[in-house]
Coordinates of C-alpha atoms and ligand atoms in Angstrom, one line a residue:
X1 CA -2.9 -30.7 19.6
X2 CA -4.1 -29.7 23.0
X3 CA -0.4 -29.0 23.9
X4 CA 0.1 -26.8 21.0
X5 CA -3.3 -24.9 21.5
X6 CA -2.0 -24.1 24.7
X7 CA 1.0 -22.1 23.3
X8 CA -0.2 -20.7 20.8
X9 CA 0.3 -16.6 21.4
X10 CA -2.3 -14.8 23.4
X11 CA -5.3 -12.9 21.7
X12 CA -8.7 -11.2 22.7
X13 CA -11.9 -13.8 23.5
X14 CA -13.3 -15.1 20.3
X15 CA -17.6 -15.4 20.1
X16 CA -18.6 -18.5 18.7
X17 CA -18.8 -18.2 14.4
X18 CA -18.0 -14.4 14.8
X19 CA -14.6 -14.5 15.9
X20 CA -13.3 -11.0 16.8
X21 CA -14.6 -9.4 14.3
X22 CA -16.8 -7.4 16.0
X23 CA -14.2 -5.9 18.2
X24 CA -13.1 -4.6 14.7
X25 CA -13.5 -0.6 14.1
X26 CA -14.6 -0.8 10.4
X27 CA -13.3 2.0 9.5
X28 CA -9.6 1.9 10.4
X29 CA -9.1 -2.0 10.6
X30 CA -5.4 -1.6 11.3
X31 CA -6.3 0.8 14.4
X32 CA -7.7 -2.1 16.2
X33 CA -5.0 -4.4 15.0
X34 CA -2.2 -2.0 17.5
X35 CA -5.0 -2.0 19.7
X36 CA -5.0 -5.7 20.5
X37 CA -1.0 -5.5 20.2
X38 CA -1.0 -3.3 23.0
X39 CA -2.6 -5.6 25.6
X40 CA -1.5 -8.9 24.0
X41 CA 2.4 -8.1 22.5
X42 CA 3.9 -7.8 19.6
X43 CA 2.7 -11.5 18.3
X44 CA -1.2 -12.2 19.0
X45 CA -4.0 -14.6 17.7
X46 CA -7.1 -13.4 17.0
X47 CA -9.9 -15.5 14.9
X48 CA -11.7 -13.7 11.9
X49 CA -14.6 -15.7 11.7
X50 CA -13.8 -19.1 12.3
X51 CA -10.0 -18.6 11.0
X52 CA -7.1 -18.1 13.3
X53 CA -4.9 -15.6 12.5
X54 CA -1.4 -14.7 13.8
X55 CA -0.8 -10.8 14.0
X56 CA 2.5 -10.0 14.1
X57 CA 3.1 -6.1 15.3
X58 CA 6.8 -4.1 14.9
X59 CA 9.5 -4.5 13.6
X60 CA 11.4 -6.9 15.7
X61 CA 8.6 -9.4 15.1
X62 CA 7.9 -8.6 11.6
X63 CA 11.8 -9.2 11.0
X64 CA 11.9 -12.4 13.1
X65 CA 9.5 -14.5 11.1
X66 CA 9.7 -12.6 7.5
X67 CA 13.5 -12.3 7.5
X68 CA 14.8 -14.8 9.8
X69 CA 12.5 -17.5 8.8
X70 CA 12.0 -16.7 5.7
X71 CA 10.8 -20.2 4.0
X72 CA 8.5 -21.1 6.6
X73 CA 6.7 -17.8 6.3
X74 CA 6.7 -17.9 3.0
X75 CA 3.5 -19.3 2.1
X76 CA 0.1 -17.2 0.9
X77 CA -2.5 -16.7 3.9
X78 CA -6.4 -17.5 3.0
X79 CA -8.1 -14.1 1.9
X80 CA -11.0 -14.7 0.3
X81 CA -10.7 -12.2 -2.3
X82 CA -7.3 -12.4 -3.1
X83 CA -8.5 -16.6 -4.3
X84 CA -11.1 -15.2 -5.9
X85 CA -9.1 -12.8 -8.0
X86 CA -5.6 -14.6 -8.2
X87 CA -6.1 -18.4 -7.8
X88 CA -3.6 -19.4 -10.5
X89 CA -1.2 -16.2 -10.4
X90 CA 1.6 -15.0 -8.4
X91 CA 0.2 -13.5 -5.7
X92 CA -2.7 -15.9 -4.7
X93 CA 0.0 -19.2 -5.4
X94 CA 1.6 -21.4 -3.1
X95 CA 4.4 -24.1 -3.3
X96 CA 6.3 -24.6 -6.5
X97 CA 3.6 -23.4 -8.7
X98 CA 4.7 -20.2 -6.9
X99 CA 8.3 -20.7 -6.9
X100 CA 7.9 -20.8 -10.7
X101 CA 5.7 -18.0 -11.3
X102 CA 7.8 -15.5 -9.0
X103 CA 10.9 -16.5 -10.5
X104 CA 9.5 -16.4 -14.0
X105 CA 8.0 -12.5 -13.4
X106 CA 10.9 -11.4 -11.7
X107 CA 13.0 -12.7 -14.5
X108 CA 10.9 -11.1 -17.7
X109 CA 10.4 -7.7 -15.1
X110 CA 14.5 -7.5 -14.7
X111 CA 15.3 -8.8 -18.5
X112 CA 12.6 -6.6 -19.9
X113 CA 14.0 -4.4 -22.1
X114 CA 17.2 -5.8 -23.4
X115 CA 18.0 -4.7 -26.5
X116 CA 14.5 -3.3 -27.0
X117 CA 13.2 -0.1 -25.0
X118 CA 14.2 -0.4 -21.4
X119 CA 11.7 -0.1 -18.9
X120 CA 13.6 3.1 -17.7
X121 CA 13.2 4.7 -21.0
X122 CA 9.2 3.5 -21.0
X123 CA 8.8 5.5 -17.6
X124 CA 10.8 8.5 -19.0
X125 CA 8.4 8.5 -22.4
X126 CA 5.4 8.2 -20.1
X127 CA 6.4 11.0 -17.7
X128 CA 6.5 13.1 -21.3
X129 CA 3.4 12.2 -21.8
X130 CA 2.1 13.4 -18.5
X131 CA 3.9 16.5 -18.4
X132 CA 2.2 17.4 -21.4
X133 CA -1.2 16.4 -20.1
X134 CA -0.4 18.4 -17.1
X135 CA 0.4 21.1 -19.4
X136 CA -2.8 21.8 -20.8
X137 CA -4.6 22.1 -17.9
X138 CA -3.3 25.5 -18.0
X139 CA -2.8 25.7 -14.1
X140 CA -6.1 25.0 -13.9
X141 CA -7.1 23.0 -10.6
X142 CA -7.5 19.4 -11.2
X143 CA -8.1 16.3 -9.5
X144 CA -4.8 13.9 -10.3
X145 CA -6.6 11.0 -9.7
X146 CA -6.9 9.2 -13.4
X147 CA -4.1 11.5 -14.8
X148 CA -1.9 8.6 -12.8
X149 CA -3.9 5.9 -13.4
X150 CA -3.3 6.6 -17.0
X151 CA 0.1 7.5 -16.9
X152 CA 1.3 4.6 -14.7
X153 CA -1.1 1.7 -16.1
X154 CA 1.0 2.8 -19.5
X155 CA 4.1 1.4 -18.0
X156 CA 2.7 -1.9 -17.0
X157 CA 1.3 -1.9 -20.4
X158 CA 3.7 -1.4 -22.7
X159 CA 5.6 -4.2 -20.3
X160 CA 2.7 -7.0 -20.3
X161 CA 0.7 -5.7 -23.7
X162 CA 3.9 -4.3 -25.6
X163 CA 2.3 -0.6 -25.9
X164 CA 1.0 1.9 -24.3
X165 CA -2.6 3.0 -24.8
X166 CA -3.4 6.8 -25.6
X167 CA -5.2 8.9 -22.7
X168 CA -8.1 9.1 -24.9
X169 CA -8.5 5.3 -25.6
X170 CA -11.8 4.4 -24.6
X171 CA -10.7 0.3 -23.6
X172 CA -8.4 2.2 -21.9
X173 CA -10.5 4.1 -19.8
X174 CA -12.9 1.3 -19.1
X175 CA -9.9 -0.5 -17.9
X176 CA -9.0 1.8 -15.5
X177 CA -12.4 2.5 -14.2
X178 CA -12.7 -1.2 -13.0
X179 CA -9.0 -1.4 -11.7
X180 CA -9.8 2.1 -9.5
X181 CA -13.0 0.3 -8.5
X182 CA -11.1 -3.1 -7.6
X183 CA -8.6 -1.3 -5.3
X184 CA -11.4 0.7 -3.3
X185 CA -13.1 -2.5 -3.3
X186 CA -9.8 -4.0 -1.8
X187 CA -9.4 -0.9 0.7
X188 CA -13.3 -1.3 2.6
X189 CA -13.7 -3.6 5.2
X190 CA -15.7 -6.0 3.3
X191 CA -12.1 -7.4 2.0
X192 CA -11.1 -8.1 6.1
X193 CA -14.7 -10.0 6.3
X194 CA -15.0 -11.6 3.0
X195 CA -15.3 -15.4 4.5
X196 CA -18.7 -14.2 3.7
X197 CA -19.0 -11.9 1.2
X198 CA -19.7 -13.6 -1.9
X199 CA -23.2 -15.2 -0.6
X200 CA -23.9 -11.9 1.0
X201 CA -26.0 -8.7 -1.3
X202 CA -23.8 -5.5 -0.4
X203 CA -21.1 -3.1 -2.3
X204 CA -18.8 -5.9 -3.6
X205 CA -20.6 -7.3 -6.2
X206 CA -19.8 -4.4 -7.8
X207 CA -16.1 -5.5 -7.2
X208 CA -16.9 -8.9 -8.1
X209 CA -18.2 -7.7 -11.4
X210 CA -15.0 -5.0 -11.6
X211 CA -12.8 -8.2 -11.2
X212 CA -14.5 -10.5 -14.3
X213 CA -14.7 -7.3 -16.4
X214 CA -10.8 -7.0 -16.1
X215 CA -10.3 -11.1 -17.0
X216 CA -11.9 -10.6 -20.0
X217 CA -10.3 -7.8 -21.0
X218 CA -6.9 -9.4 -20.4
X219 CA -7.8 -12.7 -21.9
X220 CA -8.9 -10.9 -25.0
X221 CA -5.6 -9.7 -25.4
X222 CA -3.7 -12.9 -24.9
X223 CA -5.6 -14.2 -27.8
X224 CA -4.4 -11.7 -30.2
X225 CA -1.1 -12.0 -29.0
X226 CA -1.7 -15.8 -29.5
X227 CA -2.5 -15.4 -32.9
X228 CA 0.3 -13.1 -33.6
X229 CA 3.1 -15.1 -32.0
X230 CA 6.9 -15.5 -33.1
X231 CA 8.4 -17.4 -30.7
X232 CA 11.7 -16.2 -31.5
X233 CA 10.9 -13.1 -30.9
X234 CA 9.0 -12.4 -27.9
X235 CA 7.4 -8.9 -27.3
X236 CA 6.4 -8.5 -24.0
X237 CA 5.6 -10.2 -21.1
X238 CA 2.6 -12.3 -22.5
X239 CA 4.8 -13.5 -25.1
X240 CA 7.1 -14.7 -22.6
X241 CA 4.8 -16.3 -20.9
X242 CA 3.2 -17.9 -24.3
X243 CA 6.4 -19.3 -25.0
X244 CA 7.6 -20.8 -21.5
X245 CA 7.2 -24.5 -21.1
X246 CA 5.6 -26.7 -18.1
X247 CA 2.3 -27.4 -16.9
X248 CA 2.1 -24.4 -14.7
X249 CA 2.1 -21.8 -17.8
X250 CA -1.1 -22.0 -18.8
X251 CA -3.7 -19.7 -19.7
X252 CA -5.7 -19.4 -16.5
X253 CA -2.2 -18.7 -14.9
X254 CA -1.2 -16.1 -17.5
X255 CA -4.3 -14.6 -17.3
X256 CA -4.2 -14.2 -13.5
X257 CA -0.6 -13.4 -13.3
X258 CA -1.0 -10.6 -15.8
X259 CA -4.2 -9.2 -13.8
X260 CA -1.8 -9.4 -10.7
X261 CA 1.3 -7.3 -12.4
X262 CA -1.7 -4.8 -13.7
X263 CA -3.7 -4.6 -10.3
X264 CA -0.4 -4.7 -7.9
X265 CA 1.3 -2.6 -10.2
X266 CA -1.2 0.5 -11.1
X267 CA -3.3 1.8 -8.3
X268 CA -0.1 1.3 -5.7
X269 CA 1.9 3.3 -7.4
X270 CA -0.4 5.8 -8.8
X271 CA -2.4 6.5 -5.4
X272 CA 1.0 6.9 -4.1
X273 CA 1.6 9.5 -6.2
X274 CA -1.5 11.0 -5.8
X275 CA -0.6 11.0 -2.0
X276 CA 2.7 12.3 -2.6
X277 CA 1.4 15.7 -4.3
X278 CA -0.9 16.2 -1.3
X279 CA 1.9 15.8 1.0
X280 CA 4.2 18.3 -0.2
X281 CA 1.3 20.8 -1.2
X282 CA 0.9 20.8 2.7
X283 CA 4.7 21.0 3.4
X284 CA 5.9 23.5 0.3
X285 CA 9.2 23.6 2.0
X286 CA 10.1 20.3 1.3
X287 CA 8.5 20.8 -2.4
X288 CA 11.4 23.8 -2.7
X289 CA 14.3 21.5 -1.7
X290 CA 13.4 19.0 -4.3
X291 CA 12.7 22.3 -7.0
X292 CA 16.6 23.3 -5.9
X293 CA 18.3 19.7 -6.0
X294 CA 16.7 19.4 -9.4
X295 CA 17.9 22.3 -10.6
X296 CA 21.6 21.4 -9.2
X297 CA 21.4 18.0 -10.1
X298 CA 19.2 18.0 -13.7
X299 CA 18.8 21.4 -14.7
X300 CA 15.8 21.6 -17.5
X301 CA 17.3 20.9 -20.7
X302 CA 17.2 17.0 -20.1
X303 CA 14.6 14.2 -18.8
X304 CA 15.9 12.6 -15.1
X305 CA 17.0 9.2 -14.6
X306 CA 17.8 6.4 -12.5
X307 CA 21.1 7.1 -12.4
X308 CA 20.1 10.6 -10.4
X309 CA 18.3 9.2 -7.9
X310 CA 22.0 8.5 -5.7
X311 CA 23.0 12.1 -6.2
X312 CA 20.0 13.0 -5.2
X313 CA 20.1 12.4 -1.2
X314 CA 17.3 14.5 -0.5
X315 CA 14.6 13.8 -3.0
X316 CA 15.0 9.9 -2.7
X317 CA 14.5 11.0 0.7
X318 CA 11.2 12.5 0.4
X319 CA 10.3 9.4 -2.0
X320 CA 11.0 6.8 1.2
X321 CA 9.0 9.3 3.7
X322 CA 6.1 9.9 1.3
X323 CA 5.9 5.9 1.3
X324 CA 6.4 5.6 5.1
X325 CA 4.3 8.1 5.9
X326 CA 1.5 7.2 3.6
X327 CA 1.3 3.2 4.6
X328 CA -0.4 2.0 1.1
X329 CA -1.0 -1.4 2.6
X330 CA -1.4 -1.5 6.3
X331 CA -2.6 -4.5 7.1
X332 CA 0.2 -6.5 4.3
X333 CA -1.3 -9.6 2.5
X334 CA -1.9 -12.4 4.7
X335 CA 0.8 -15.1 4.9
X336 CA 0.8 -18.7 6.3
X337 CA 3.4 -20.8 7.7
X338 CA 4.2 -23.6 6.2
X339 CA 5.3 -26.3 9.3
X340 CA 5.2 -25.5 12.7
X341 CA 7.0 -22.8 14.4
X342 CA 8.1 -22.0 17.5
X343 CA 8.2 -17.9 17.9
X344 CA 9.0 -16.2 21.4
X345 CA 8.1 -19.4 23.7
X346 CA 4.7 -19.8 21.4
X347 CA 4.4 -22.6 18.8
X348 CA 2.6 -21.7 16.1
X349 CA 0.8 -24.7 13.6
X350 CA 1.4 -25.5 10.5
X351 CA -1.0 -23.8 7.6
X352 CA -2.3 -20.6 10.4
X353 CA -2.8 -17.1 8.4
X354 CA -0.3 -14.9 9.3
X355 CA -1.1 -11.1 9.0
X356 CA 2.1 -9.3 9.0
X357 CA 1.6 -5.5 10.5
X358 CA 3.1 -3.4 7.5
X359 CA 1.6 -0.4 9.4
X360 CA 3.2 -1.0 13.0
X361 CA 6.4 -1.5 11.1
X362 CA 6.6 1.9 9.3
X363 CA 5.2 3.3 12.4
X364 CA 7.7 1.7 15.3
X365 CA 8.5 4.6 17.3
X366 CA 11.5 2.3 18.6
X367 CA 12.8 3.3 14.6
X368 CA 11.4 6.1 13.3
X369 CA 11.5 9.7 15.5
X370 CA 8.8 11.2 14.4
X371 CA 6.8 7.6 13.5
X372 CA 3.2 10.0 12.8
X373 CA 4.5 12.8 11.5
X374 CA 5.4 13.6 7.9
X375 CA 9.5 14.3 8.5
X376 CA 12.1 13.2 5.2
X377 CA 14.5 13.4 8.2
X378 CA 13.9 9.9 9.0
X379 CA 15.9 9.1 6.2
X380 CA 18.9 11.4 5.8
X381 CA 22.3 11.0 8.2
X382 CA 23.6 14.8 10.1
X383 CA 25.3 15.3 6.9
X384 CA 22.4 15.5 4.5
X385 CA 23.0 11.8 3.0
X386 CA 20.7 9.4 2.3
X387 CA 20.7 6.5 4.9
X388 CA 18.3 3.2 4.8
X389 CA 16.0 2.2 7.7
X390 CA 15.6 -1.4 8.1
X391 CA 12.4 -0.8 9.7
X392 CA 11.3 0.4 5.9
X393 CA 9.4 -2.2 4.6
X394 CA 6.0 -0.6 2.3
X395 CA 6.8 -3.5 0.0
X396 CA 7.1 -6.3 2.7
X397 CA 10.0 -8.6 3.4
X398 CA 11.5 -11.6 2.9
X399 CA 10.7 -14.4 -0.1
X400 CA 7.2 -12.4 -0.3
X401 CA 8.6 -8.8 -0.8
X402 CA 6.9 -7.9 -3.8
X403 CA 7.5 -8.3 -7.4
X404 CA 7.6 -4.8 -8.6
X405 CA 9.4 -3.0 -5.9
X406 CA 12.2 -2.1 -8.5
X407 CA 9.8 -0.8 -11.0
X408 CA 8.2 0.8 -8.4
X409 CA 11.3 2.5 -7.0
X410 CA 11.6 3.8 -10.3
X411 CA 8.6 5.0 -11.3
X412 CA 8.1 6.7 -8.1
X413 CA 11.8 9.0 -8.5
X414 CA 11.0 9.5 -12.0
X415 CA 7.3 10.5 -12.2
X416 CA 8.3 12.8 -9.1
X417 CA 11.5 14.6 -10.7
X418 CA 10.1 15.1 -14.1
X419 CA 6.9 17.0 -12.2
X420 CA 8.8 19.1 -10.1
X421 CA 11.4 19.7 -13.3
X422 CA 8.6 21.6 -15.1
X423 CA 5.8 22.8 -12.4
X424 CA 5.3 24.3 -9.5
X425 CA 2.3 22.6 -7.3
X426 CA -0.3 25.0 -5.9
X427 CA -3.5 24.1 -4.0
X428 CA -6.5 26.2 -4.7
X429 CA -7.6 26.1 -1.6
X430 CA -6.0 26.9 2.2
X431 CA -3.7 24.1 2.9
X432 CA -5.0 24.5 6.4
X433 CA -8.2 22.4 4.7
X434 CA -6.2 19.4 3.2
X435 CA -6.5 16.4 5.7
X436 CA -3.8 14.2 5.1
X437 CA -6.0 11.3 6.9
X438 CA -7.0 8.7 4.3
X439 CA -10.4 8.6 3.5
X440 CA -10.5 5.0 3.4
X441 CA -8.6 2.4 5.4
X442 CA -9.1 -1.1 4.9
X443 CA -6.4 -2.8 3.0
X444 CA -5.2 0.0 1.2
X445 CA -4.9 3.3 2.9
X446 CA -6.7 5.9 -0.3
X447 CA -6.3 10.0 0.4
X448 CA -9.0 12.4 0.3
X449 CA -10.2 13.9 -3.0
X450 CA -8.6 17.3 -3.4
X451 CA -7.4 19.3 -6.5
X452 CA -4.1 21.1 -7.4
X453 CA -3.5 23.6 -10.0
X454 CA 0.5 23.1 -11.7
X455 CA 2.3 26.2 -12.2
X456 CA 4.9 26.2 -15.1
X457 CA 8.1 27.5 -14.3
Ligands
LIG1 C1 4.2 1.7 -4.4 C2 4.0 0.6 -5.0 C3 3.9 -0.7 -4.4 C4 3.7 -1.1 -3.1 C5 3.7 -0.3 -1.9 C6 3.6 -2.6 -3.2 C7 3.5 -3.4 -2.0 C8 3.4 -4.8 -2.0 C9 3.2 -5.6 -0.9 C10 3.1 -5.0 0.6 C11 3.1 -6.8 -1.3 C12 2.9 -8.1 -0.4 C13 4.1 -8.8 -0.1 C14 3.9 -10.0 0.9 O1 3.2 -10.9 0.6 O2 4.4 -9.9 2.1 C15 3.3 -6.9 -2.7 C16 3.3 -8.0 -3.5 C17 3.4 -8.0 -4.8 N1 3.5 -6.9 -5.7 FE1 3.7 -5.0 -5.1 N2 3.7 -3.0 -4.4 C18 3.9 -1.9 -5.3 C19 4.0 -2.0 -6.6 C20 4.0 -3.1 -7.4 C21 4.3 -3.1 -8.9 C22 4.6 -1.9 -9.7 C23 4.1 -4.4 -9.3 C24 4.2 -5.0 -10.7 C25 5.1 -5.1 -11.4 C26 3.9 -5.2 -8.1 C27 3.7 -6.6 -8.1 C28 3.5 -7.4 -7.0 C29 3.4 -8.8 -7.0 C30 3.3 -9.7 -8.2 C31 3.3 -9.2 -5.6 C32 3.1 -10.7 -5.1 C33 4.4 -11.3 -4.7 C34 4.3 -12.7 -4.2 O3 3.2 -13.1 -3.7 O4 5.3 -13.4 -4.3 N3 3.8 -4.4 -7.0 N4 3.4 -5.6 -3.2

């Protein structure tokens, strides 16, 4: 043990209980993450309390253990909230109960569809929907905030529920209150400290209470679809899982694998969204080239798919930067290692949390030019093509990359497109004003409030 203590990587001074956490600027945890990377290197221990924690910083290092040793660092790190909330579902799992829940919500995610409404063709309906919302509004200034929640929720809905709820819906609404409230929960630092938290008074019971209120809700729902089940004929996701057999499709996990599709698949997608708008309200150039490779590409008289998206280098361009630039999840989800490793002359033991640096990733200046500026650039070739970055990894890598990045993809290009097909964004104030800073940065990086007004064209 002593042997292996002494190569385990290099890290700040820990105090006794405390750990580092104290060397830890509340406010931008991720901040102090690159801080530490900058003395210590690109791989770095540092103790959270009494837990040691492996930080891994860039991309080379991020690559080396999620990529090149992919099943080792495949396991789920300890974070308090994330047993709290998803100790029987996808996310939260470990070991085969894992395996089989990943492989079952990838499945019903890809096969979704067949022969029934596609999930393309549930984004497109949605994207209607919001238009027409949008529409009323009268170029009006509004905030954007719950107009994606509602829209975006919709399509994880009509996957897990088998519908879609109406804007109006009051369940509906409640829903999304306590998902919004989850995620900012998520974002403040109490999630980085939460060893603690739950014998502690402060702001999270709130979240704790947020969390039980969307259980119940959920569980609710899997008994009417219990009571209404064909299991020939499966409906949606919670069907699926109704009718799968083996002791690990119960209904604690469908429960908390459903909550995890709903919470990893609404407020990611629809604060990035939200962050998108901002962005090109501040650059309206960039918000023109899209407006003109829609109009070469789509035209008006018909909705934008999938199928777009590769002849259209410069949007999905835009779509990669908003997500670089924005980076939803700085911090990733905490890993573990499951044996002992040896990485770059340091051995590191079996069951240690690993924090993978999402952030320093999308931000290695040894990839990206222009790592803190906004700059589509960074993802098109001298000829105006679209070309990947390896160092883009908002979603993660390796056997961890998350579930819905598909879905994701496409709800991102297709919520975009069919905005900019029928408005113009204007801000009603001086874009000199918007601050593209988060206002929160924890585990989730949320913007600023602001308001935009959409113009028809
Ligand atoms: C912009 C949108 C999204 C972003 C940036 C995002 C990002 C991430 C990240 C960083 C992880 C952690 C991966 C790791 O452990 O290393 C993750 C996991 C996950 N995501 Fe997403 N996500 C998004 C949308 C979605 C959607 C739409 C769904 C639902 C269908 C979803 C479902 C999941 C699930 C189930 C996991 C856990 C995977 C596992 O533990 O094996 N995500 N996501």
């Amino acid at each position: 043990r002593r042997k292996n203590k002494a190569r385990l990587p290099p890290g700040p001074t820990p105090l006794p209980i405390l750990g580092n956490i104290l060397q830890l600027n509340g406010k931008e945890v991720f901040r102090s993450f690159i801080k530490f990377a900058e003395k210590y290197g690109p791989v770095y221990t540092i103790y959270m309390g009494t837990e040691r924690i492996v930080v891994l910083s860039g991309y080379e290092a991020v690559k080396t253990a999620l990529n090149d040793n992919g099943d080792v660092f495949s396991g789920r790190g300890h974070m308090p909230l994330i047993e709290k909330i998803s100790a029987g579902g996808v996310v939260g799992s470990n070991g085969e109960r894992w395996k089989q829940l990943r492989r079952f919500s990838l499945m019903t995610l890809r096969n979704f569809g067949m022969g029934k409404k596609s999930i393309e063709e549930r984004i497109q309906e949605e994207a209607h929907f919001l238009t027409e919302e949008f529409r009323k509004t009268n170029g009006q200034p509004v905030d954007p905030t719950y107009y994606f929640s509602k829209a975006v929720s919709n399509v994880i809905s009509s996957v897990v529920f088998g519908n879609r709820f109406e804007y109006e819906d009051k369940d509906f609404l409640r829903l999304l209150n306590l998902l919004n409230e989850t995620f900012r929960g998520f974002s403040s630092v109490w999630a980085q400290v939460g060893n603690f938290m739950e014998r502690l008074p402060g702001p999270h019971k709130a979240f704790f209470k947020a969390i039980d209120g969307i259980q119940e809700f959920i569980a609710e729902k899997v008994k009417l679809h219990q009571e209404s089940l064909d299991p020939n004929s499966p409906r949606d996701f919670i069907d699926c899982f109704l009718t799968s057999h083996g002791y690990i499709f119960h209904m604690t996990a469908i429960v908390n694998t459903t909550f995890d599709m709903f919470t990893a698949g609404t407020e990611t997608v629809s604060t990035t969204l939200r962050y998108g708008l901002m962005i090109l309200l501040k650059h309206p150039d960039v918000e023109e080239r899209i407006h003109r490779e829609i109009d070469q590409i789509i035209g008006r008289n018909r909705a934008p798919c999938i199928e777009d998206r590769s002849r259209m280098p410069y949007t999905d361009a835009v779509v990669h930067e908003i997500q670089r630039f924005i980076d939803l999840i700085p911090l990733g989800i905490p890993h573990k290692v499951t044996q002992d490793i040896e990485i770059k002359d340091y051995v590191i033991p079996k069951d240690t949390t690993i924090y993978p640096l999402l952030s320093s990733v999308l931000q290695d200046p040894k990839l990206y030019k222009y790592p803190y500026d906004f700059n589509p650039g960074h993802f098109l070739d001298k000829e105006g093509k679209f070309c990947r970055n390896d160092a883009f990894m908002p979603f993660s890598s390796g056997k961890r990359i998350c579930v819905g990045e598909g879905l994701a993809r496409m709800e991102l290009f297709l919520f975009l497109t069919t905005i900019l097909q029928n408005f113009t964004l204007r801000s009603p104030v001086d874009t000199e004003k918007l601050d593209l800073t988060p206002e929160i940065s924890g585990f989730g990086n949320c913007p600023r409030p602001y308001q935009l007004c959409f113009i028809t064209h």
